[in-house]
Tab-separated table of C-alpha atoms and ligand atoms in Angstrom:
chain	number	residue	atom	x	y	z
A	1	UNK	CA	-49.794	-126.006	-90.132
A	2	UNK	CA	-49.836	-128.997	-87.814
A	3	UNK	CA	-49.189	-129.053	-84.084
A	4	UNK	CA	-47.028	-131.852	-82.683
A	5	UNK	CA	-47.247	-132.538	-78.942
A	6	UNK	CA	-43.977	-132.987	-77.062
A	7	UNK	CA	-43.504	-134.589	-73.658
A	8	UNK	CA	-42.996	-131.160	-72.074
A	9	UNK	CA	-45.952	-129.115	-70.779
A	10	UNK	CA	-47.050	-126.266	-73.076
A	11	UNK	CA	-44.162	-126.894	-75.520
A	12	UNK	CA	-44.921	-128.052	-79.063
A	13	UNK	CA	-43.529	-128.333	-82.553
A	14	UNK	CA	-45.337	-126.658	-85.380
A	15	UNK	CA	-44.922	-128.493	-88.623
A	16	UNK	CA	-44.949	-125.919	-91.401
A	17	UNK	CA	-44.202	-127.313	-94.872
A	18	UNK	CA	-40.828	-128.985	-94.362
A	19	UNK	CA	-39.898	-127.048	-91.269
A	20	UNK	CA	-40.339	-127.804	-87.599
A	21	UNK	CA	-40.685	-124.794	-85.316
A	22	UNK	CA	-40.444	-125.064	-81.539
A	23	UNK	CA	-43.187	-123.043	-79.822
A	24	UNK	CA	-44.836	-122.505	-76.450
A	25	UNK	CA	-48.452	-121.671	-75.785
A	26	UNK	CA	-48.574	-117.894	-75.355
A	27	UNK	CA	-49.719	-116.922	-71.867
A	28	UNK	CA	-50.393	-113.361	-73.054
A	29	UNK	CA	-51.988	-113.776	-76.489
A	30	UNK	CA	-51.336	-110.957	-78.931
A	31	UNK	CA	-48.020	-110.059	-77.289
A	32	UNK	CA	-44.535	-110.903	-78.571
A	33	UNK	CA	-41.801	-109.480	-76.337
A	34	UNK	CA	-38.796	-110.264	-78.554
A	35	UNK	CA	-40.236	-109.905	-82.060
A	36	UNK	CA	-40.707	-113.670	-82.048
A	37	UNK	CA	-43.173	-115.046	-84.572
A	38	UNK	CA	-46.665	-115.829	-83.332
A	39	UNK	CA	-48.678	-118.701	-84.801
A	40	UNK	CA	-52.350	-119.404	-84.547
A	41	UNK	CA	-53.410	-123.029	-84.627
A	42	UNK	CA	-57.065	-123.892	-83.916
A	43	UNK	CA	-57.585	-120.486	-82.288
A	44	UNK	CA	-54.709	-120.925	-79.837
A	45	UNK	CA	-51.676	-118.666	-80.077
A	46	UNK	CA	-48.116	-119.980	-79.880
A	47	UNK	CA	-44.748	-118.144	-79.659
A	48	UNK	CA	-41.647	-119.273	-81.498
A	49	UNK	CA	-39.031	-120.517	-78.993
A	50	UNK	CA	-35.681	-120.133	-80.716
A	51	UNK	CA	-32.960	-122.705	-79.830
A	52	UNK	CA	-30.229	-120.337	-81.020
A	53	UNK	CA	-31.380	-117.793	-78.401
A	54	UNK	CA	-32.201	-120.088	-75.516
A	55	UNK	CA	-30.238	-122.941	-73.967
A	56	UNK	CA	-33.464	-124.370	-72.606
A	57	UNK	CA	-34.936	-124.470	-76.134
A	58	UNK	CA	-31.673	-125.949	-77.477
A	59	UNK	CA	-31.785	-128.732	-74.867
A	60	UNK	CA	-35.378	-129.574	-75.857
A	61	UNK	CA	-34.496	-129.693	-79.557
A	62	UNK	CA	-31.515	-131.874	-78.612
A	63	UNK	CA	-33.960	-134.233	-76.910
A	64	UNK	CA	-33.124	-133.861	-73.249
A	65	UNK	CA	-34.853	-136.853	-71.680
A	66	UNK	CA	-36.268	-135.078	-68.635
A	67	UNK	CA	-37.148	-131.435	-68.010
A	68	UNK	CA	-38.565	-130.616	-64.554
A	69	UNK	CA	-39.872	-127.198	-65.678
A	70	UNK	CA	-43.571	-127.865	-66.101
A	71	UNK	CA	-47.071	-126.582	-65.365
A	72	UNK	CA	-47.609	-124.980	-61.916
A	73	UNK	CA	-43.927	-125.196	-60.862
A	74	UNK	CA	-42.139	-122.625	-58.702
A	75	UNK	CA	-38.700	-121.718	-60.030
A	76	UNK	CA	-35.713	-119.580	-59.085
A	77	UNK	CA	-34.111	-118.385	-62.350
A	78	UNK	CA	-30.530	-117.123	-61.868
A	79	UNK	CA	-29.261	-115.064	-64.822
A	80	UNK	CA	-32.625	-113.946	-66.216
A	81	UNK	CA	-31.058	-111.243	-68.406
A	82	UNK	CA	-33.616	-109.404	-70.622
A	83	UNK	CA	-36.105	-112.187	-69.944
A	84	UNK	CA	-36.004	-114.154	-73.199
A	85	UNK	CA	-35.930	-117.701	-71.770
A	86	UNK	CA	-37.737	-116.653	-68.560
A	87	UNK	CA	-40.703	-115.502	-70.663
A	88	UNK	CA	-40.956	-119.024	-72.152
A	89	UNK	CA	-40.568	-120.571	-68.701
A	90	UNK	CA	-43.537	-118.357	-67.777
A	91	UNK	CA	-45.518	-119.842	-70.713
A	92	UNK	CA	-44.606	-123.377	-69.618
A	93	UNK	CA	-45.491	-123.042	-65.924
A	94	UNK	CA	-48.705	-121.160	-66.690
A	95	UNK	CA	-50.844	-118.955	-64.461
A	96	UNK	CA	-50.476	-121.082	-61.338
A	97	UNK	CA	-46.688	-121.312	-61.512
A	98	UNK	CA	-44.155	-118.710	-60.354
A	99	UNK	CA	-40.684	-117.786	-61.561
A	100	UNK	CA	-38.359	-115.499	-59.576
A	101	UNK	CA	-36.198	-113.883	-62.278
A	102	UNK	CA	-32.884	-112.671	-60.895
A	103	UNK	CA	-30.082	-110.764	-62.580
A	104	UNK	CA	-27.463	-108.343	-61.302
A	105	UNK	CA	-27.200	-106.067	-64.362
A	106	UNK	CA	-29.507	-103.036	-64.003
A	107	UNK	CA	-29.580	-102.457	-67.787
A	108	UNK	CA	-31.119	-105.872	-68.536
A	109	UNK	CA	-33.363	-105.910	-65.480
A	110	UNK	CA	-35.050	-102.767	-66.836
A	111	UNK	CA	-36.245	-104.801	-69.863
A	112	UNK	CA	-37.117	-107.712	-67.608
A	113	UNK	CA	-39.383	-105.466	-65.496
A	114	UNK	CA	-41.392	-104.551	-68.608
A	115	UNK	CA	-42.145	-108.227	-69.320
A	116	UNK	CA	-42.922	-108.974	-65.668
A	117	UNK	CA	-45.515	-106.175	-65.797
A	118	UNK	CA	-47.378	-108.284	-68.366
A	119	UNK	CA	-46.951	-111.610	-66.603
A	120	UNK	CA	-48.329	-112.279	-63.130
A	121	UNK	CA	-46.166	-115.399	-62.737
A	122	UNK	CA	-42.800	-113.590	-63.201
A	123	UNK	CA	-41.134	-111.666	-60.370
A	124	UNK	CA	-38.061	-109.563	-61.231
A	125	UNK	CA	-35.197	-109.308	-58.741
A	126	UNK	CA	-32.127	-107.130	-59.143
A	127	UNK	CA	-29.479	-108.933	-57.097
A	128	UNK	CA	-26.179	-110.790	-57.225
A	129	UNK	CA	-26.716	-114.567	-57.260
A	130	UNK	CA	-23.469	-114.886	-55.317
A	131	UNK	CA	-25.091	-113.102	-52.353
A	132	UNK	CA	-28.257	-115.071	-51.526
A	133	UNK	CA	-28.467	-113.327	-48.157
A	134	UNK	CA	-29.396	-110.091	-50.012
A	135	UNK	CA	-32.566	-111.598	-51.551
A	136	UNK	CA	-33.508	-114.408	-49.169
A	137	UNK	CA	-36.416	-112.343	-47.810
A	138	UNK	CA	-37.802	-111.634	-51.279
A	139	UNK	CA	-38.249	-115.222	-52.442
A	140	UNK	CA	-39.740	-118.441	-51.147
A	141	UNK	CA	-38.447	-121.989	-51.458
A	142	UNK	CA	-38.700	-123.506	-54.929
A	143	UNK	CA	-38.832	-126.910	-56.604
A	144	UNK	CA	-36.415	-125.905	-59.362
A	145	UNK	CA	-33.352	-123.695	-59.751
A	146	UNK	CA	-32.446	-122.745	-63.316
A	147	UNK	CA	-29.008	-121.186	-63.632
A	148	UNK	CA	-27.487	-119.538	-66.715
A	149	UNK	CA	-24.947	-116.978	-65.523
A	150	UNK	CA	-21.791	-117.798	-67.521
A	151	UNK	CA	-19.438	-117.285	-64.574
A	152	UNK	CA	-16.179	-118.997	-63.675
A	153	UNK	CA	-17.458	-119.856	-60.188
A	154	UNK	CA	-20.994	-120.641	-61.244
A	155	UNK	CA	-21.180	-124.062	-59.573
A	156	UNK	CA	-20.102	-122.496	-56.273
A	157	UNK	CA	-22.775	-119.808	-56.787
A	158	UNK	CA	-25.351	-122.513	-57.505
A	159	UNK	CA	-24.409	-124.372	-54.307
A	160	UNK	CA	-24.972	-121.211	-52.240
A	161	UNK	CA	-28.514	-121.044	-53.669
A	162	UNK	CA	-29.371	-124.651	-52.800
A	163	UNK	CA	-30.720	-123.288	-49.477
A	164	UNK	CA	-33.812	-122.245	-51.496
A	165	UNK	CA	-34.334	-125.662	-53.111
A	166	UNK	CA	-36.913	-128.036	-51.634
A	167	UNK	CA	-35.786	-131.595	-50.776
A	168	UNK	CA	-35.524	-133.677	-53.968
A	169	UNK	CA	-35.845	-130.438	-55.970
A	170	UNK	CA	-34.242	-130.058	-59.391
A	171	UNK	CA	-31.429	-127.969	-60.841
A	172	UNK	CA	-31.088	-127.070	-64.506
A	173	UNK	CA	-27.703	-125.484	-65.176
A	174	UNK	CA	-26.164	-124.237	-68.426
A	175	UNK	CA	-22.379	-124.152	-68.626
A	176	UNK	CA	-20.296	-122.220	-71.127
A	177	UNK	CA	-16.831	-123.754	-71.091
A	178	UNK	CA	-15.140	-120.523	-72.195
A	179	UNK	CA	-16.494	-118.690	-69.141
A	180	UNK	CA	-14.777	-121.208	-66.918
A	181	UNK	CA	-11.458	-121.490	-68.776
A	182	UNK	CA	-10.827	-120.381	-72.383
A	183	UNK	CA	-7.591	-122.320	-72.591
A	184	UNK	CA	-9.009	-125.758	-71.731
A	185	UNK	CA	-10.730	-128.347	-73.868
A	186	UNK	CA	-14.518	-127.889	-73.358
A	187	UNK	CA	-15.043	-131.633	-72.770
A	188	UNK	CA	-12.486	-131.592	-69.956
A	189	UNK	CA	-14.275	-128.647	-68.358
A	190	UNK	CA	-17.653	-130.377	-68.722
A	191	UNK	CA	-16.231	-133.457	-66.940
A	192	UNK	CA	-14.849	-131.325	-64.108
A	193	UNK	CA	-18.143	-129.467	-63.728
A	194	UNK	CA	-20.048	-132.765	-63.677
A	195	UNK	CA	-17.786	-134.073	-60.948
A	196	UNK	CA	-18.310	-130.919	-58.862
A	197	UNK	CA	-22.089	-131.022	-59.352
A	198	UNK	CA	-22.141	-134.703	-58.385
A	199	UNK	CA	-20.822	-133.879	-54.910
A	200	UNK	CA	-24.214	-132.361	-53.981
A	201	UNK	CA	-26.573	-133.421	-56.776
A	202	UNK	CA	-27.576	-136.486	-58.726
A	203	UNK	CA	-27.075	-135.947	-62.470
A	204	UNK	CA	-30.220	-136.982	-64.337
A	205	UNK	CA	-29.330	-135.979	-67.883
A	206	UNK	CA	-27.024	-133.690	-69.863
A	207	UNK	CA	-26.862	-132.379	-73.418
A	208	UNK	CA	-24.134	-130.544	-75.269
A	209	UNK	CA	-25.886	-127.684	-77.042
A	210	UNK	CA	-23.996	-127.442	-80.340
A	211	UNK	CA	-24.786	-126.441	-83.061
A	212	UNK	CA	-27.104	-123.939	-81.327
A	213	UNK	CA	-24.560	-122.829	-78.699
A	214	UNK	CA	-20.945	-123.803	-79.230
A	215	UNK	CA	-19.046	-125.241	-76.242
A	216	UNK	CA	-22.076	-125.218	-73.967
A	217	UNK	CA	-23.635	-128.028	-71.994
A	218	UNK	CA	-26.849	-128.202	-69.986
A	219	UNK	CA	-27.248	-130.490	-66.967
A	220	UNK	CA	-30.482	-131.560	-65.294
A	221	UNK	CA	-29.817	-132.644	-61.708
A	222	UNK	CA	-31.707	-133.506	-58.546
A	223	UNK	CA	-30.921	-132.600	-54.942
A	224	UNK	CA	-29.592	-135.705	-53.165
B	1	SAM	C1	-26.163	-115.752	-70.818
B	1	SAM	S1	-27.016	-114.467	-70.019
B	1	SAM	C2	-28.548	-115.230	-69.585
B	1	SAM	C3	-29.517	-115.404	-70.732
B	1	SAM	C4	-30.892	-115.840	-70.246
B	1	SAM	N1	-30.791	-116.975	-69.363
B	1	SAM	C5	-31.796	-116.233	-71.396
B	1	SAM	O1	-31.713	-117.367	-71.873
B	1	SAM	O2	-32.609	-115.409	-71.819
B	1	SAM	C6	-26.204	-114.431	-68.478
B	1	SAM	C7	-26.803	-113.433	-67.484
B	1	SAM	O3	-26.304	-113.742	-66.194
B	1	SAM	C8	-26.180	-112.537	-65.484
B	1	SAM	N2	-25.267	-112.774	-64.358
B	1	SAM	C9	-23.952	-113.128	-64.399
B	1	SAM	N3	-23.477	-113.249	-63.137
B	1	SAM	C10	-24.499	-113.015	-62.304
B	1	SAM	C11	-24.628	-112.988	-60.892
B	1	SAM	N4	-23.583	-113.256	-60.093
B	1	SAM	N5	-25.820	-112.683	-60.361
B	1	SAM	C12	-26.881	-112.407	-61.153
B	1	SAM	N6	-26.831	-112.397	-62.494
B	1	SAM	C13	-25.654	-112.706	-63.060
B	1	SAM	C14	-25.665	-111.533	-66.517
B	1	SAM	O4	-25.963	-110.206	-66.121
B	1	SAM	C15	-26.433	-111.983	-67.773
B	1	SAM	O5	-27.604	-111.202	-67.929
Protein backbone atom coordinates (compact mmCIF):
# COMPACT_ATOMS: atom_id res chain seq x y z
CA UNK A 1 0.00 0.00 0.00
CA UNK A 2 1.30 3.42 -0.98
CA UNK A 3 0.22 6.79 0.38
CA UNK A 4 -0.26 9.64 -2.09
CA UNK A 5 -0.28 13.18 -0.70
CA UNK A 6 -3.03 15.51 -1.92
CA UNK A 7 -3.08 19.30 -1.70
CA UNK A 8 -5.60 19.14 1.15
CA UNK A 9 -4.47 18.87 4.79
CA UNK A 10 -4.75 15.37 6.30
CA UNK A 11 -6.42 13.96 3.15
CA UNK A 12 -4.62 11.31 1.10
CA UNK A 13 -5.08 8.61 -1.49
CA UNK A 14 -4.06 5.10 -0.66
CA UNK A 15 -2.91 3.20 -3.68
CA UNK A 16 -3.85 -0.44 -3.17
CA UNK A 17 -3.18 -2.69 -6.17
CA UNK A 18 -5.14 -0.97 -8.93
CA UNK A 19 -7.43 0.95 -6.65
CA UNK A 20 -7.22 4.43 -5.22
CA UNK A 21 -8.92 4.96 -1.86
CA UNK A 22 -9.56 8.41 -0.42
CA UNK A 23 -8.65 8.55 3.29
CA UNK A 24 -8.10 10.99 6.14
CA UNK A 25 -5.67 10.65 9.00
CA UNK A 26 -7.68 9.23 11.89
CA UNK A 27 -7.80 11.64 14.83
CA UNK A 28 -8.99 8.84 17.12
CA UNK A 29 -6.92 5.81 16.09
CA UNK A 30 -8.61 2.45 16.56
CA UNK A 31 -12.09 3.94 16.14
CA UNK A 32 -14.31 3.74 13.06
CA UNK A 33 -17.69 5.41 13.61
CA UNK A 34 -19.40 4.29 10.39
CA UNK A 35 -17.87 0.86 9.78
CA UNK A 36 -15.44 2.57 7.42
CA UNK A 37 -12.27 0.66 6.63
CA UNK A 38 -9.15 1.59 8.56
CA UNK A 39 -5.70 1.37 6.97
CA UNK A 40 -2.33 1.38 8.60
CA UNK A 41 0.52 2.86 6.62
CA UNK A 42 3.90 3.35 8.34
CA UNK A 43 2.23 3.09 11.75
CA UNK A 44 -0.28 5.85 11.03
CA UNK A 45 -3.97 5.03 10.84
CA UNK A 46 -6.23 6.34 8.08
CA UNK A 47 -10.04 6.16 7.62
CA UNK A 48 -11.71 5.54 4.29
CA UNK A 49 -13.58 8.69 3.17
CA UNK A 50 -16.29 7.50 0.81
CA UNK A 51 -17.28 9.88 -2.05
CA UNK A 52 -20.64 8.13 -2.44
CA UNK A 53 -21.47 9.05 1.18
CA UNK A 54 -19.99 12.52 1.38
CA UNK A 55 -20.30 15.49 -0.95
CA UNK A 56 -17.07 16.88 0.44
CA UNK A 57 -15.26 13.64 -0.47
CA UNK A 58 -16.95 13.64 -3.91
CA UNK A 59 -15.75 17.20 -4.57
CA UNK A 60 -12.17 16.21 -3.66
CA UNK A 61 -12.26 13.18 -5.95
CA UNK A 62 -13.69 15.46 -8.65
CA UNK A 63 -10.65 17.69 -8.17
CA UNK A 64 -12.11 20.83 -6.65
CA UNK A 65 -9.30 23.35 -7.06
CA UNK A 66 -9.56 24.96 -3.63
CA UNK A 67 -10.91 23.66 -0.32
CA UNK A 68 -10.71 26.07 2.64
CA UNK A 69 -11.31 23.30 5.20
CA UNK A 70 -7.83 22.70 6.55
CA UNK A 71 -5.75 22.23 9.70
CA UNK A 72 -6.71 24.40 12.72
CA UNK A 73 -9.79 25.96 11.06
CA UNK A 74 -13.00 26.89 12.88
CA UNK A 75 -16.12 25.81 11.02
CA UNK A 76 -19.90 26.07 11.33
CA UNK A 77 -21.36 22.90 9.76
CA UNK A 78 -25.08 23.25 8.91
CA UNK A 79 -26.79 19.89 8.28
CA UNK A 80 -24.40 17.66 10.23
CA UNK A 81 -26.83 14.71 10.24
CA UNK A 82 -25.37 11.55 11.88
CA UNK A 83 -21.91 13.08 11.61
CA UNK A 84 -20.43 11.19 8.66
CA UNK A 85 -18.78 14.11 6.82
CA UNK A 86 -18.35 16.15 10.04
CA UNK A 87 -16.20 13.34 11.47
CA UNK A 88 -13.85 13.66 8.46
CA UNK A 89 -13.87 17.45 8.78
CA UNK A 90 -12.76 16.78 12.37
CA UNK A 91 -9.86 14.63 11.04
CA UNK A 92 -8.87 17.38 8.60
CA UNK A 93 -8.89 20.31 11.04
CA UNK A 94 -7.14 18.29 13.74
CA UNK A 95 -6.91 18.88 17.49
CA UNK A 96 -6.54 22.65 17.26
CA UNK A 97 -9.52 23.16 14.96
CA UNK A 98 -13.20 23.32 15.93
CA UNK A 99 -16.38 22.34 14.12
CA UNK A 100 -19.85 23.33 15.38
CA UNK A 101 -22.09 20.54 14.06
CA UNK A 102 -25.70 21.66 13.75
CA UNK A 103 -28.79 19.70 12.77
CA UNK A 104 -32.46 20.06 13.62
CA UNK A 105 -33.44 16.37 13.63
CA UNK A 106 -33.24 14.92 17.17
CA UNK A 107 -32.91 11.34 15.84
CA UNK A 108 -29.67 12.07 13.95
CA UNK A 109 -28.27 14.42 16.58
CA UNK A 110 -28.37 11.51 19.05
CA UNK A 111 -25.81 9.66 16.87
CA UNK A 112 -23.86 12.86 16.37
CA UNK A 113 -23.53 13.31 20.16
CA UNK A 114 -21.89 9.88 20.43
CA UNK A 115 -19.16 10.88 17.95
CA UNK A 116 -18.68 14.30 19.56
CA UNK A 117 -18.04 12.49 22.86
CA UNK A 118 -14.96 10.97 21.20
CA UNK A 119 -13.78 14.13 19.48
CA UNK A 120 -12.81 17.27 21.39
CA UNK A 121 -12.97 19.39 18.22
CA UNK A 122 -16.66 18.63 17.43
CA UNK A 123 -19.51 20.43 19.19
CA UNK A 124 -23.06 19.15 18.58
CA UNK A 125 -25.95 21.61 18.36
CA UNK A 126 -29.60 20.69 18.02
CA UNK A 127 -31.12 23.70 16.28
CA UNK A 128 -32.82 24.95 13.13
CA UNK A 129 -30.33 26.62 10.77
CA UNK A 130 -33.13 28.93 9.69
CA UNK A 131 -33.22 30.44 13.20
CA UNK A 132 -29.66 31.62 13.94
CA UNK A 133 -30.95 33.70 16.85
CA UNK A 134 -31.66 30.43 18.74
CA UNK A 135 -27.98 29.33 18.69
CA UNK A 136 -26.05 32.59 18.36
CA UNK A 137 -24.98 32.38 22.02
CA UNK A 138 -23.68 28.82 21.65
CA UNK A 139 -21.19 29.43 18.85
CA UNK A 140 -18.41 31.85 18.02
CA UNK A 141 -17.50 33.44 14.70
CA UNK A 142 -15.94 31.09 12.16
CA UNK A 143 -13.73 31.21 9.08
CA UNK A 144 -15.84 28.69 7.17
CA UNK A 145 -19.51 27.77 6.86
CA UNK A 146 -20.23 24.35 5.36
CA UNK A 147 -23.86 23.84 4.43
CA UNK A 148 -25.54 20.61 3.31
CA UNK A 149 -29.21 20.81 4.27
CA UNK A 150 -31.06 19.92 1.04
CA UNK A 151 -33.74 22.59 1.50
CA UNK A 152 -35.64 24.65 -1.05
CA UNK A 153 -34.65 27.91 0.68
CA UNK A 154 -31.14 26.84 1.56
CA UNK A 155 -29.39 29.87 0.06
CA UNK A 156 -31.64 32.17 2.11
CA UNK A 157 -30.81 30.07 5.20
CA UNK A 158 -27.11 30.34 4.38
CA UNK A 159 -27.37 34.13 4.07
CA UNK A 160 -28.94 34.36 7.54
CA UNK A 161 -25.88 32.52 8.92
CA UNK A 162 -23.35 34.85 7.28
CA UNK A 163 -23.49 36.90 10.52
CA UNK A 164 -21.19 34.20 11.98
CA UNK A 165 -18.66 34.33 9.13
CA UNK A 166 -15.47 36.35 9.57
CA UNK A 167 -14.60 38.93 6.88
CA UNK A 168 -13.19 37.17 3.80
CA UNK A 169 -14.38 33.86 5.29
CA UNK A 170 -15.38 30.94 3.09
CA UNK A 171 -18.61 29.11 2.33
CA UNK A 172 -18.82 25.54 1.06
CA UNK A 173 -22.37 24.71 0.01
CA UNK A 174 -23.82 21.52 -1.48
CA UNK A 175 -26.96 21.86 -3.58
CA UNK A 176 -29.34 19.08 -4.54
CA UNK A 177 -31.38 20.34 -7.47
CA UNK A 178 -34.36 18.11 -6.66
CA UNK A 179 -34.70 19.71 -3.22
CA UNK A 180 -35.10 23.08 -4.87
CA UNK A 181 -37.40 22.08 -7.74
CA UNK A 182 -37.97 18.51 -9.00
CA UNK A 183 -39.56 19.71 -12.21
CA UNK A 184 -36.65 21.87 -13.43
CA UNK A 185 -33.50 20.98 -15.29
CA UNK A 186 -30.70 20.65 -12.67
CA UNK A 187 -28.32 22.84 -14.72
CA UNK A 188 -30.89 25.65 -14.77
CA UNK A 189 -31.26 25.39 -11.00
CA UNK A 190 -27.47 25.39 -10.53
CA UNK A 191 -27.25 28.60 -12.62
CA UNK A 192 -29.98 30.27 -10.56
CA UNK A 193 -28.33 29.24 -7.30
CA UNK A 194 -24.98 30.56 -8.53
CA UNK A 195 -26.56 33.88 -9.40
CA UNK A 196 -28.15 34.14 -5.94
CA UNK A 197 -24.90 33.21 -4.18
CA UNK A 198 -23.01 35.77 -6.27
CA UNK A 199 -25.08 38.60 -4.79
CA UNK A 200 -23.25 38.20 -1.45
CA UNK A 201 -20.29 35.92 -2.21
CA UNK A 202 -17.50 35.51 -4.71
CA UNK A 203 -17.63 32.08 -6.36
CA UNK A 204 -14.19 30.48 -6.24
CA UNK A 205 -14.92 27.05 -7.68
CA UNK A 206 -17.76 24.59 -8.27
CA UNK A 207 -18.06 20.90 -9.11
CA UNK A 208 -21.02 18.83 -10.18
CA UNK A 209 -20.85 15.68 -8.06
CA UNK A 210 -22.04 12.97 -10.47
CA UNK A 211 -21.51 10.02 -10.61
CA UNK A 212 -21.22 10.01 -6.80
CA UNK A 213 -24.32 12.15 -6.18
CA UNK A 214 -26.70 12.68 -9.07
CA UNK A 215 -27.95 16.23 -9.71
CA UNK A 216 -25.81 17.76 -6.98
CA UNK A 217 -23.30 20.57 -7.17
CA UNK A 218 -20.86 21.93 -4.60
CA UNK A 219 -19.76 25.57 -4.57
CA UNK A 220 -16.76 27.06 -2.77
CA UNK A 221 -17.28 30.79 -2.21
CA UNK A 222 -15.73 33.67 -0.30
CA UNK A 223 -17.43 36.49 1.59
CA UNK A 224 -17.12 39.69 -0.47
C1 LIG B 1 -28.05 15.45 3.31
S1 LIG B 1 -28.17 15.42 5.04
C2 LIG B 1 -26.56 15.93 5.54
C3 LIG B 1 -25.48 14.87 5.41
C4 LIG B 1 -24.19 15.30 6.09
N1 LIG B 1 -23.79 16.62 5.65
C5 LIG B 1 -23.05 14.35 5.77
O1 LIG B 1 -22.43 14.48 4.71
O2 LIG B 1 -22.76 13.47 6.59
C6 LIG B 1 -29.10 16.86 5.34
C7 LIG B 1 -29.29 17.17 6.83
O3 LIG B 1 -29.74 18.51 6.94
C8 LIG B 1 -30.60 18.58 8.05
N2 LIG B 1 -31.40 19.81 7.91
C9 LIG B 1 -32.29 20.13 6.93
N3 LIG B 1 -32.81 21.35 7.18
C10 LIG B 1 -32.22 21.82 8.29
C11 LIG B 1 -32.35 23.02 9.04
N4 LIG B 1 -33.19 23.99 8.65
N5 LIG B 1 -31.61 23.16 10.15
C12 LIG B 1 -30.76 22.19 10.55
N6 LIG B 1 -30.60 21.02 9.90
C13 LIG B 1 -31.32 20.85 8.78
C14 LIG B 1 -31.41 17.29 7.98
O4 LIG B 1 -31.95 16.96 9.26
C15 LIG B 1 -30.34 16.29 7.50
O5 LIG B 1 -29.78 15.62 8.61
